[in-house]
């Protein structure tokens, strides 16, 4: 099913739906309650204002966002994609920019504290967040990213897990655990141009593979 | 005219009505870092930098490091580390004689540091430990008796001196500070940017005070507290975590009766104990000040799952039933205000010259409250009659000044801090001053009548007579009861936590 810019999006996002977004700006602020796929045609933009572009609070969802520009969102966890539930999100060839966290919140682009996010060939830039501009992986959330480019920085904390394969992080990668948990980070063929800062007192377990 | 030069008040400041403590003025002072330097330089009989001159003949660093075999005066009721390891954060508690090393001279001098001075452990040798402490605006290393080192959460970073700890010291607060009949009003935010945590504590105390009572246990025999949090260990599984802390709380060196972070003198101090334990668990006070999320903090306090409500879809008629239903179900509610609001239109420009070319104008931008600030990138000038067209600022977050640009504009500027704008139009363009309408987004107080502060966490208290009462975790500047329309106009996030059912005896 394909829809034009300006058409109401949420009523179409029913279980199993595969919705094609045409070129133009589509209203974000999505709160998924079913598993669906959103696929962008060239020029498709998913934009929110005053809320996250996608915020996932419901468990057991499988969400897929492909070829979309995700922008303009704000939220306490993240302005772009915030995952606070036991669900799985796939971001493929998405461009996430111009998103920011609110108050003392987490990330501009993407944040999660449980569940899993998989990213393929995504690009992040121009995001702003209190803990990190592009991504915060917190709690026991898991992120697996392949071929992604982060112009900003990333933080991993508590018992979270981050795998970056063939990625570039222009900003820094910050990691710190708690007295009861440590994050796990695997960097394979990944450049972190801004350096890796692993907390001296509560460090993460970081493996770097060429 | 409203002025905008006054700094926004710190979180410990109260309104005139709320003002009651003579110690308040001291608490409001931003903490300097001179006290420790004075102590040390006084003991050494010289200024900082004179330390080399104080290196007494016969001072034996090796002997000092090895200790003299005498028992050090160990203070009771202090958290001690299980193991000494590099990087451990803490404080020197007891009469701390320190052998300070001078990088410049290679010498060492013995000084006394203020009790409760924050320290980072570098290494151990015999019954001494090498620590890093702050002296004035410098960090120094020195050796102290191991028994004087207490593990404490890392102090907050100093905003004025990057990389250096600020001059807070840990001060002892006597008695049993554990919560007894707690309410949200007991939770008061200090100088840390952690409204997410203090707001969460207040919200839980308002709705489920038994959880706050149960989470803090005082051990009178040790003078320490065991604070229970929860961490998620798997789907649907929140496991308890117990963190032990003492009642040495961060204060300024010159007012050791007023906690600098959570807690106020004259109110119960359990929120300071919970904040300290949370800081110890998560890697320090500075880690808390970096940021967090209320929905997550509530989960860590109650062991129940949080969900976020969606205020963008809520109608006015839904608001009161929503709060009443949540209240009836024993749910904890935390809400967040919008990060700004659109100003009313104003015409502040006055013609200031440009008779021979395009008209020139200057403006003093008006605000509805002296704390308010223009959001860079949101400032727009529109000529209602047309010839001047429109102008837009080029600023982005963090900018102090920016340009104003438009098709008919020759030059223009805006000073966000001074709230002044200037605009010169191209030759022949002469709009009337009172046709130049200004609109912008602003931070600060977004509802001056009900006193709602932008981009801030609030704890839900109650619904009464169709009005919503919220609590500002600053402990001051409380909002007045809000109608549903006012609530929706000023707030855009809502987190709801369902605490687990209380277990009763026999179950």
mmCIF file of C-alpha atoms in Angstrom, chain B residues 273-460:
data_model
loop_
_atom_site.group_PDB
_atom_site.id
_atom_site.type_symbol
_atom_site.label_atom_id
_atom_site.label_comp_id
_atom_site.label_asym_id
_atom_site.label_seq_id
_atom_site.Cartn_x
_atom_site.Cartn_y
_atom_site.Cartn_z
ATOM 1 C CA UNK B 273 20.318 9.304 50.912
ATOM 2 C CA UNK B 274 18.491 7.800 47.922
ATOM 3 C CA UNK B 275 20.239 10.187 45.524
ATOM 4 C CA UNK B 276 23.615 9.304 47.034
ATOM 5 C CA UNK B 277 22.980 5.569 46.727
ATOM 6 C CA UNK B 278 21.806 6.028 43.134
ATOM 7 C CA UNK B 279 24.967 8.009 42.400
ATOM 8 C CA UNK B 280 27.147 5.321 43.944
ATOM 9 C CA UNK B 281 25.371 2.642 41.937
ATOM 10 C CA UNK B 282 25.578 4.503 38.641
ATOM 11 C CA UNK B 283 29.089 5.871 38.814
ATOM 12 C CA UNK B 284 28.914 9.155 40.669
ATOM 13 C CA UNK B 285 27.023 12.363 41.148
ATOM 14 C CA UNK B 286 28.500 13.592 37.892
ATOM 15 C CA UNK B 287 26.931 10.647 36.076
ATOM 16 C CA UNK B 288 23.506 11.640 37.457
ATOM 17 C CA UNK B 289 24.010 15.213 36.400
ATOM 18 C CA UNK B 290 24.699 14.013 32.868
ATOM 19 C CA UNK B 291 21.074 13.037 32.443
ATOM 20 C CA UNK B 292 18.500 10.297 32.649
ATOM 21 C CA UNK B 293 14.899 9.436 32.073
ATOM 22 C CA UNK B 294 12.065 9.528 34.599
ATOM 23 C CA UNK B 295 10.307 6.428 33.329
ATOM 24 C CA UNK B 296 13.508 4.442 33.863
ATOM 25 C CA UNK B 297 14.196 5.927 37.317
ATOM 26 C CA UNK B 298 10.670 5.055 38.449
ATOM 27 C CA UNK B 299 11.250 1.439 37.374
ATOM 28 C CA UNK B 300 14.466 1.393 39.369
ATOM 29 C CA UNK B 301 12.675 2.680 42.454
ATOM 30 C CA UNK B 302 9.518 0.558 42.316
ATOM 31 C CA UNK B 303 10.532 -2.582 40.417
ATOM 32 C CA UNK B 304 7.446 -2.135 38.219
ATOM 33 C CA UNK B 305 7.277 -1.295 34.552
ATOM 34 C CA UNK B 306 6.737 2.248 33.281
ATOM 35 C CA UNK B 307 4.844 3.214 30.169
ATOM 36 C CA UNK B 308 4.633 6.567 28.474
ATOM 37 C CA UNK B 309 1.271 8.220 27.987
ATOM 38 C CA UNK B 310 0.628 10.112 24.790
ATOM 39 C CA UNK B 311 -0.455 13.658 25.557
ATOM 40 C CA UNK B 312 -0.539 14.612 21.883
ATOM 41 C CA UNK B 313 -3.643 12.458 21.461
ATOM 42 C CA UNK B 314 -5.310 13.351 24.740
ATOM 43 C CA UNK B 315 -8.388 15.576 24.688
ATOM 44 C CA UNK B 316 -9.249 17.988 27.487
ATOM 45 C CA UNK B 317 -12.131 15.773 28.520
ATOM 46 C CA UNK B 318 -9.793 12.782 28.842
ATOM 47 C CA UNK B 319 -7.344 14.396 31.244
ATOM 48 C CA UNK B 320 -9.102 14.271 34.598
ATOM 49 C CA UNK B 321 -10.534 10.740 34.089
ATOM 50 C CA UNK B 322 -7.038 9.595 33.084
ATOM 51 C CA UNK B 323 -5.430 10.951 36.244
ATOM 52 C CA UNK B 324 -8.280 9.730 38.451
ATOM 53 C CA UNK B 325 -8.104 6.230 37.011
ATOM 54 C CA UNK B 326 -4.335 6.110 37.417
ATOM 55 C CA UNK B 327 -4.619 7.375 40.967
ATOM 56 C CA UNK B 328 -7.260 4.757 41.781
ATOM 57 C CA UNK B 329 -5.046 2.021 40.349
ATOM 58 C CA UNK B 330 -2.120 3.137 42.517
ATOM 59 C CA UNK B 331 -0.036 4.226 39.539
ATOM 60 C CA UNK B 332 2.856 6.626 39.919
ATOM 61 C CA UNK B 333 2.791 9.559 37.502
ATOM 62 C CA UNK B 334 5.610 11.788 36.336
ATOM 63 C CA UNK B 335 5.087 14.459 33.728
ATOM 64 C CA UNK B 336 7.313 16.786 31.751
ATOM 65 C CA UNK B 337 6.692 20.319 30.575
ATOM 66 C CA UNK B 338 7.204 21.486 27.022
ATOM 67 C CA UNK B 339 10.608 22.862 26.204
ATOM 68 C CA UNK B 340 9.269 26.163 25.008
ATOM 69 C CA UNK B 341 6.266 28.102 23.862
ATOM 70 C CA UNK B 342 5.390 30.439 21.031
ATOM 71 C CA UNK B 343 5.278 34.076 22.068
ATOM 72 C CA UNK B 344 2.347 36.366 21.515
ATOM 73 C CA UNK B 345 2.900 38.743 18.617
ATOM 74 C CA UNK B 346 4.516 42.027 19.566
ATOM 75 C CA UNK B 347 5.686 45.126 17.683
ATOM 76 C CA UNK B 348 8.788 46.232 19.584
ATOM 77 C CA UNK B 349 10.699 47.973 16.785
ATOM 78 C CA UNK B 350 11.349 51.714 16.803
ATOM 79 C CA UNK B 351 12.791 53.590 13.859
ATOM 80 C CA UNK B 352 16.408 54.519 14.529
ATOM 81 C CA UNK B 353 17.563 56.208 11.335
ATOM 82 C CA UNK B 354 18.272 55.482 7.715
ATOM 83 C CA UNK B 355 16.545 58.555 6.265
ATOM 84 C CA UNK B 356 18.631 58.510 3.083
ATOM 85 C CA UNK B 357 18.493 54.811 2.465
ATOM 86 C CA UNK B 358 16.314 51.985 3.744
ATOM 87 C CA UNK B 359 14.730 52.404 7.136
ATOM 88 C CA UNK B 360 16.619 51.265 10.236
ATOM 89 C CA UNK B 361 14.968 49.932 13.355
ATOM 90 C CA UNK B 362 15.963 48.698 16.784
ATOM 91 C CA UNK B 363 13.950 46.752 19.322
ATOM 92 C CA UNK B 364 13.924 45.673 22.942
ATOM 93 C CA UNK B 365 12.181 42.316 22.877
ATOM 94 C CA UNK B 366 9.568 41.889 25.572
ATOM 95 C CA UNK B 367 9.116 38.720 27.623
ATOM 96 C CA UNK B 368 6.332 37.600 29.917
ATOM 97 C CA UNK B 369 8.823 36.597 32.613
ATOM 98 C CA UNK B 370 12.342 37.732 33.421
ATOM 99 C CA UNK B 371 13.705 34.158 33.201
ATOM 100 C CA UNK B 372 12.533 33.747 29.631
ATOM 101 C CA UNK B 373 14.917 33.484 26.724
ATOM 102 C CA UNK B 374 14.396 33.430 22.965
ATOM 103 C CA UNK B 375 15.066 30.049 21.352
ATOM 104 C CA UNK B 376 17.730 30.678 18.698
ATOM 105 C CA UNK B 377 16.450 29.910 15.217
ATOM 106 C CA UNK B 378 12.844 30.737 16.092
ATOM 107 C CA UNK B 379 12.845 34.539 15.812
ATOM 108 C CA UNK B 380 10.808 35.941 12.948
ATOM 109 C CA UNK B 381 9.880 39.487 11.954
ATOM 110 C CA UNK B 382 6.974 40.047 9.581
ATOM 111 C CA UNK B 383 5.847 43.322 8.046
ATOM 112 C CA UNK B 384 2.052 43.129 8.354
ATOM 113 C CA UNK B 385 1.576 45.609 5.508
ATOM 114 C CA UNK B 386 3.965 43.913 3.142
ATOM 115 C CA UNK B 387 6.841 46.083 1.846
ATOM 116 C CA UNK B 388 9.346 44.898 4.433
ATOM 117 C CA UNK B 389 8.575 41.250 3.858
ATOM 118 C CA UNK B 390 9.922 38.991 6.566
ATOM 119 C CA UNK B 391 13.189 38.348 8.356
ATOM 120 C CA UNK B 392 14.375 35.238 10.133
ATOM 121 C CA UNK B 393 17.247 34.706 12.565
ATOM 122 C CA UNK B 394 20.132 32.408 11.655
ATOM 123 C CA UNK B 395 20.862 31.248 15.226
ATOM 124 C CA UNK B 396 21.093 27.744 16.548
ATOM 125 C CA UNK B 397 21.027 26.352 20.062
ATOM 126 C CA UNK B 398 23.794 27.776 22.209
ATOM 127 C CA UNK B 399 24.316 30.922 20.135
ATOM 128 C CA UNK B 400 24.390 34.269 21.935
ATOM 129 C CA UNK B 401 23.857 36.321 18.804
ATOM 130 C CA UNK B 402 22.811 35.788 15.197
ATOM 131 C CA UNK B 403 21.956 37.601 12.009
ATOM 132 C CA UNK B 404 18.492 38.468 10.746
ATOM 133 C CA UNK B 405 18.025 37.711 7.087
ATOM 134 C CA UNK B 406 15.276 38.459 4.600
ATOM 135 C CA UNK B 407 14.781 39.416 0.963
ATOM 136 C CA UNK B 408 14.229 43.101 1.802
ATOM 137 C CA UNK B 409 16.748 43.197 4.636
ATOM 138 C CA UNK B 410 20.114 44.941 4.163
ATOM 139 C CA UNK B 411 21.418 43.875 7.568
ATOM 140 C CA UNK B 412 20.020 42.680 10.834
ATOM 141 C CA UNK B 413 21.085 41.158 14.112
ATOM 142 C CA UNK B 414 19.672 39.731 17.286
ATOM 143 C CA UNK B 415 21.259 39.513 20.713
ATOM 144 C CA UNK B 416 19.519 36.621 22.481
ATOM 145 C CA UNK B 417 20.975 37.416 25.903
ATOM 146 C CA UNK B 418 20.338 41.138 25.746
ATOM 147 C CA UNK B 419 16.974 40.687 24.011
ATOM 148 C CA UNK B 420 17.786 43.347 21.470
ATOM 149 C CA UNK B 421 17.347 43.305 17.706
ATOM 150 C CA UNK B 422 18.376 45.637 14.912
ATOM 151 C CA UNK B 423 17.103 45.647 11.375
ATOM 152 C CA UNK B 424 18.054 47.774 8.346
ATOM 153 C CA UNK B 425 16.054 47.457 5.142
ATOM 154 C CA UNK B 426 17.299 47.841 1.601
ATOM 155 C CA UNK B 427 17.192 51.249 -0.064
ATOM 156 C CA UNK B 428 13.682 52.468 -0.594
ATOM 157 C CA UNK B 429 12.064 49.926 1.727
ATOM 158 C CA UNK B 430 10.350 51.804 4.532
ATOM 159 C CA UNK B 431 7.880 49.754 6.568
ATOM 160 C CA UNK B 432 6.135 51.398 9.541
ATOM 161 C CA UNK B 433 7.660 50.414 12.872
ATOM 162 C CA UNK B 434 4.359 49.313 14.371
ATOM 163 C CA UNK B 435 3.754 46.995 11.404
ATOM 164 C CA UNK B 436 6.867 44.957 12.162
ATOM 165 C CA UNK B 437 5.446 42.042 14.096
ATOM 166 C CA UNK B 438 7.740 39.739 16.024
ATOM 167 C CA UNK B 439 7.132 36.096 16.956
ATOM 168 C CA UNK B 440 9.498 33.605 18.561
ATOM 169 C CA UNK B 441 9.734 30.499 20.693
ATOM 170 C CA UNK B 442 10.921 30.967 24.247
ATOM 171 C CA UNK B 443 12.308 28.930 27.105
ATOM 172 C CA UNK B 444 11.751 29.815 30.751
ATOM 173 C CA UNK B 445 8.392 30.172 32.415
ATOM 174 C CA UNK B 446 5.869 28.987 29.865
ATOM 175 C CA UNK B 447 2.808 29.702 31.996
ATOM 176 C CA UNK B 448 3.375 32.762 34.145
ATOM 177 C CA UNK B 449 -0.021 32.605 35.828
ATOM 178 C CA UNK B 450 0.292 28.977 36.921
ATOM 179 C CA UNK B 451 4.079 29.089 37.070
ATOM 180 C CA UNK B 452 5.099 26.245 34.829
ATOM 181 C CA UNK B 453 8.814 26.067 34.011
ATOM 182 C CA UNK B 454 9.768 24.814 30.561
ATOM 183 C CA UNK B 455 11.557 21.536 29.981
ATOM 184 C CA UNK B 456 11.209 20.348 33.548
ATOM 185 C CA UNK B 457 9.986 17.247 35.366
ATOM 186 C CA UNK B 458 7.011 17.368 37.720
ATOM 187 C CA UNK B 459 5.511 14.752 40.012
ATOM 188 C CA UNK B 460 1.772 14.223 40.083
#
